[in-house]
XYZ file of C-alpha atoms in Angstrom:
336
model
C 9.234 -51.287 -40.042
C 9.626 -50.827 -36.248
C 9.644 -47.189 -35.103
C 10.863 -46.089 -31.702
C 8.740 -43.184 -30.438
C 10.946 -40.115 -29.883
C 10.259 -37.424 -27.311
C 7.023 -35.429 -27.698
C 8.578 -32.381 -29.351
C 10.453 -34.436 -31.976
C 7.409 -36.687 -32.482
C 5.075 -33.783 -33.145
C 7.595 -32.086 -35.444
C 8.150 -35.315 -37.412
C 4.488 -36.169 -37.805
C 4.110 -34.887 -41.395
C 7.383 -36.507 -42.461
C 6.331 -39.869 -41.058
C 3.018 -39.680 -42.880
C 4.836 -38.963 -46.148
C 6.966 -42.068 -45.628
C 3.849 -44.174 -45.157
C 4.939 -45.318 -41.696
C 1.345 -45.323 -40.423
C -2.085 -44.336 -41.580
C -3.340 -40.799 -40.749
C -5.907 -42.229 -38.336
C -3.151 -43.687 -36.163
C -2.234 -40.222 -34.840
C -5.775 -39.521 -33.684
C -5.926 -42.949 -32.053
C -2.671 -42.326 -30.178
C -2.714 -38.621 -29.232
C -5.257 -35.935 -28.423
C -4.923 -32.230 -29.118
C -5.092 -29.794 -26.186
C -5.583 -26.031 -26.804
C -5.824 -23.304 -24.172
C -6.323 -19.540 -24.445
C -8.427 -16.676 -23.111
C -11.228 -14.545 -24.474
C -10.240 -11.767 -25.043
C -6.923 -13.271 -26.105
C -3.665 -12.360 -24.390
C -4.751 -12.607 -20.751
C -3.966 -16.346 -20.599
C -0.940 -17.428 -22.681
C -1.870 -19.517 -25.710
C -1.084 -23.193 -25.219
C -1.260 -26.013 -27.767
C 0.052 -29.549 -27.508
C -0.564 -33.248 -28.262
C -0.760 -35.727 -25.391
C -1.550 -39.445 -25.018
C -5.089 -40.489 -24.083
C -6.009 -40.260 -20.365
C -3.301 -37.656 -19.688
C -4.211 -35.621 -16.587
C -3.265 -31.925 -16.652
C -4.373 -28.594 -15.278
C -5.295 -25.329 -16.929
C -3.470 -22.124 -16.087
C -4.636 -20.577 -12.799
C -6.722 -17.687 -14.133
C -6.231 -14.327 -12.363
C -9.496 -12.794 -11.119
C -8.605 -9.377 -12.543
C -6.304 -8.702 -15.472
C -5.903 -6.030 -18.152
C -9.087 -4.270 -17.033
C -11.200 -7.450 -17.290
C -12.751 -9.708 -14.639
C -12.622 -13.501 -14.784
C -16.005 -15.159 -15.420
C -15.392 -18.885 -16.042
C -13.459 -21.589 -17.874
C -15.144 -23.623 -20.594
C -13.934 -27.108 -21.528
C -15.118 -27.916 -25.048
C -17.799 -25.285 -24.604
C -19.061 -26.453 -21.196
C -18.650 -24.099 -18.217
C -16.402 -25.707 -15.585
C -17.743 -25.406 -12.020
C -17.018 -26.969 -8.647
C -19.434 -28.920 -6.422
C -21.050 -25.641 -5.319
C -21.635 -24.578 -8.893
C -18.999 -21.839 -8.698
C -16.603 -21.092 -11.530
C -13.190 -22.691 -11.128
C -10.134 -20.533 -11.738
C -8.054 -23.659 -12.414
C -9.490 -26.845 -13.892
C -8.333 -30.453 -13.969
C -8.378 -31.841 -17.509
C -8.624 -35.578 -18.273
C -7.837 -36.119 -21.956
C -10.264 -38.633 -23.464
C -10.782 -36.550 -26.605
C -9.438 -33.393 -28.213
C -9.912 -30.578 -25.704
C -10.170 -26.768 -25.957
C -10.056 -24.778 -22.711
C -11.051 -21.110 -22.835
C -10.852 -18.645 -19.913
C -13.651 -16.115 -20.428
C -13.155 -12.548 -19.196
C -15.693 -9.705 -19.268
C -15.892 -6.065 -18.254
C -16.256 -5.666 -14.453
C -19.070 -3.158 -15.027
C -21.103 -5.355 -17.400
C -24.615 -6.123 -16.093
C -26.289 -7.585 -19.164
C -29.488 -8.601 -17.348
C -29.809 -5.274 -15.479
C -30.353 -6.883 -12.080
C -27.821 -4.715 -10.252
C -25.241 -7.500 -9.916
C -22.202 -7.434 -12.258
C -22.222 -10.414 -14.619
C -18.755 -11.615 -13.604
C -19.930 -11.910 -9.979
C -22.885 -14.081 -10.976
C -20.707 -16.269 -13.211
C -18.062 -16.714 -10.513
C -20.472 -17.559 -7.693
C -23.323 -19.314 -9.536
C -22.169 -20.246 -13.037
C -25.340 -18.591 -14.396
C -26.979 -15.164 -14.751
C -30.308 -16.235 -13.232
C -29.639 -14.852 -9.737
C -29.938 -11.252 -8.576
C -29.157 -9.096 -5.541
C -32.020 -10.553 -3.477
C -31.330 -14.201 -4.335
C -30.584 -16.601 -1.487
C -29.158 -19.578 -3.346
C -27.824 -21.377 -0.264
C -31.051 -20.832 1.697
C -29.379 -19.432 4.803
C -31.568 -16.339 5.064
C -28.977 -13.939 3.670
C -29.423 -12.397 0.232
C -26.606 -12.084 -2.293
C -25.824 -8.480 -1.323
C -25.987 -9.301 2.402
C -23.567 -12.198 1.956
C -21.031 -10.001 0.145
C -21.431 -7.178 2.684
C -20.610 -9.612 5.493
C -17.748 -11.210 3.588
C -19.638 -14.522 3.245
C -19.722 -16.839 0.250
C -23.210 -16.622 -1.376
C -23.085 -20.316 -2.231
C -22.191 -21.592 1.260
C -24.875 -21.944 3.946
C -24.119 -19.756 6.978
C -25.455 -20.799 10.375
C -25.289 -18.011 12.981
C -26.074 -18.897 16.572
C -25.858 -17.059 19.887
C -22.892 -17.743 22.131
C -19.934 -19.908 21.344
C -16.704 -18.838 19.724
C -16.319 -17.387 16.263
C -12.987 -17.654 14.532
C -11.988 -16.224 11.187
C -8.646 -15.824 9.470
C -7.466 -12.239 9.394
C -4.826 -10.539 7.316
C -1.222 -10.507 8.463
C -0.906 -8.746 11.831
C 2.065 -7.436 13.797
C 2.362 -8.679 17.378
C 4.847 -7.018 19.714
C 6.168 -7.495 23.219
C 5.271 -4.171 24.843
C 8.183 -4.537 27.251
C 10.692 -5.083 24.450
C 9.360 -2.732 21.789
C 7.861 0.725 21.992
C 5.708 2.403 19.367
C 6.504 5.819 17.930
C 4.508 8.259 15.842
C 6.048 11.378 14.286
C 3.840 13.936 12.527
C 2.998 17.619 12.258
C 0.096 19.881 13.144
C -1.323 20.766 10.635
C -0.784 17.323 9.162
C 1.283 16.805 6.040
C 4.031 19.382 6.618
C 6.198 16.766 8.289
C 5.584 13.311 6.732
C 3.839 10.858 9.051
C 6.168 8.192 10.426
C 5.066 5.267 12.575
C 6.791 2.118 13.716
C 8.384 0.245 16.591
C 11.803 0.595 18.213
C 13.573 -1.504 20.795
C 13.018 -0.329 24.347
C 15.873 1.796 25.667
C 16.980 3.051 22.249
C 16.457 6.584 20.928
C 15.228 8.166 17.707
C 15.632 11.676 16.322
C 12.864 13.490 14.475
C 13.224 15.428 11.255
C 15.099 18.738 11.616
C 12.705 21.649 11.026
C 14.079 25.083 10.136
C 12.464 28.087 11.816
C 11.378 31.130 9.837
C 10.724 29.197 6.619
C 7.172 29.261 5.276
C 5.588 25.827 4.835
C 2.403 26.436 2.842
C 1.833 29.619 4.882
C 2.747 28.046 8.224
C 5.859 28.536 10.363
C 7.518 26.143 12.787
C 6.826 26.824 16.464
C 8.174 23.854 18.403
C 8.355 20.072 18.751
C 6.070 18.481 21.300
C 6.817 14.986 22.659
C 4.006 13.293 24.577
C 2.513 16.737 25.221
C 5.763 18.402 26.384
C 7.363 21.268 24.418
C 10.999 20.487 23.559
C 13.296 23.462 24.225
C 16.888 24.350 25.021
C 17.989 25.882 28.329
C 17.081 29.425 27.292
C 13.601 28.380 26.192
C 14.339 28.384 22.452
C 12.543 25.530 20.674
C 14.692 22.639 19.485
C 14.803 22.132 15.724
C 14.674 18.361 16.240
C 13.546 16.218 19.136
C 15.305 13.154 20.519
C 12.812 10.427 21.398
C 13.776 8.203 24.304
C 12.038 4.913 23.662
C 11.240 3.966 27.241
C 7.527 4.375 26.516
C 5.308 4.721 23.477
C 6.016 8.157 22.005
C 4.025 10.667 19.948
C 6.085 13.566 18.567
C 4.269 16.483 16.927
C 5.853 19.453 15.119
C 3.573 22.411 15.874
C 3.220 24.987 13.093
C 1.414 28.340 13.229
C 0.104 30.639 10.505
C 1.716 34.037 9.974
C 0.053 36.731 12.053
C -0.072 38.396 15.461
C -3.251 37.224 17.183
C -2.602 39.147 20.416
C -1.472 42.387 18.728
C 1.814 42.692 20.654
C 3.968 43.322 17.591
C 5.386 39.787 17.442
C 4.202 37.036 15.113
C 2.694 34.203 17.112
C 5.037 31.604 15.658
C 8.060 33.645 16.867
C 6.719 33.768 20.422
C 6.043 30.033 20.399
C 9.467 29.353 18.926
C 11.352 31.682 21.311
C 9.366 31.350 24.523
C 6.621 28.699 24.242
C 4.001 31.257 25.225
C 2.208 34.335 23.834
C 2.722 36.489 26.953
C 5.669 38.569 25.651
C 5.695 41.797 23.618
C 8.376 43.932 21.965
C 8.755 45.901 25.216
C 9.649 42.869 27.352
C 13.166 41.799 28.338
C 12.883 38.015 28.842
C 16.644 37.400 29.271
C 16.997 40.339 31.736
C 20.040 41.831 30.017
C 18.670 45.356 29.871
C 17.641 45.082 26.250
C 14.014 44.764 25.223
C 13.012 42.314 22.544
C 12.741 45.263 20.176
C 16.316 46.343 21.094
C 17.626 42.807 20.683
C 16.108 42.459 17.218
C 17.438 45.846 16.129
C 20.968 44.919 17.244
C 20.776 41.387 15.803
C 21.050 39.775 19.244
C 19.386 36.561 20.359
C 16.303 37.351 22.415
C 16.871 34.319 24.661
C 20.538 34.968 25.476
C 21.632 37.596 28.023
C 24.041 40.079 26.434
C 26.838 41.558 28.594
C 28.314 44.726 27.105
C 31.355 46.319 28.837
C 33.643 49.225 28.045
C 37.053 48.526 26.577
C 38.447 45.250 25.470
C 38.174 43.752 22.040
C 34.992 42.853 20.274
C 35.130 40.150 17.662
C 32.347 38.916 15.489
C 32.334 36.556 12.559
C 31.648 38.242 9.244
C 30.518 36.838 5.970
C 33.016 35.460 3.461
C 35.388 38.122 2.035
C 38.079 38.079 -0.637
C 41.629 39.090 0.371
C 44.309 39.817 -2.232
C 48.039 40.440 -2.175
C 48.412 43.859 -3.826
C 51.980 43.123 -4.845
C 50.934 40.149 -6.927
C 47.409 40.974 -7.991
């Protein structure tokens, strides 16, 4: 009987049926295909894999993550033999050449495990050396740097390092941001004390503008009260000297904007809380008896009348005085 080999899935599924029909002897399967199994210890970190493949099939194991589920990768074993590279370091992904049945196991251990008590976690020794025979003072590559010195410098303990005076040293860094200082300006927005206004940093195109967070005066923020915005060291205020609730940042230069807050209290004993003086005037030189807007009313008079201390009030006889009230309800007595 001539059998045409189906695809691998159908072939594997039909194996028992073909044996029952007497199509080939049981040893023919072993001569034609090898079993490949793959998993992790503990199980579940690497997905379980099981398949049959022809002899001399070349495949790769799963790329084992270094940390997963609270465990650290130690090594792969192929039929019980630890798989290492030319430096003797554990491979996170292995090439497999099927010449026999193969079982690949990714071994994971606790990151804090130090079974030999040498001060070096076991997973580190397995990853770098493929053995637990080296300790913190070992110098496996013979370059004069111990294991702990290599790690502290960011070196590989299995690679010889040759440091010489002079010359140029180059090393790959993480991703960095490069800007054209003429085209982009940096901004930083924060508060003093820090944390009241969230820190914001970034870059904006030159010539554009940004607006800071609006800060409400007279509202306690963890016991502190808003005094004023400061942009590159300059207090931001309206024409009458009253602090602006938000600052507009002109991005012609790098800009640092700081919202200054002050604790409740009257440090100079003039009857005015410090934060009010900073908010109204940008200085602590005024008292309740002063008349900063020169309208004939002292600060104490202004506050008692509900006037703005920074705006000159002009009161004259006669005429009509109008002032906005709060919301009121008006009814038609003939209908309600």
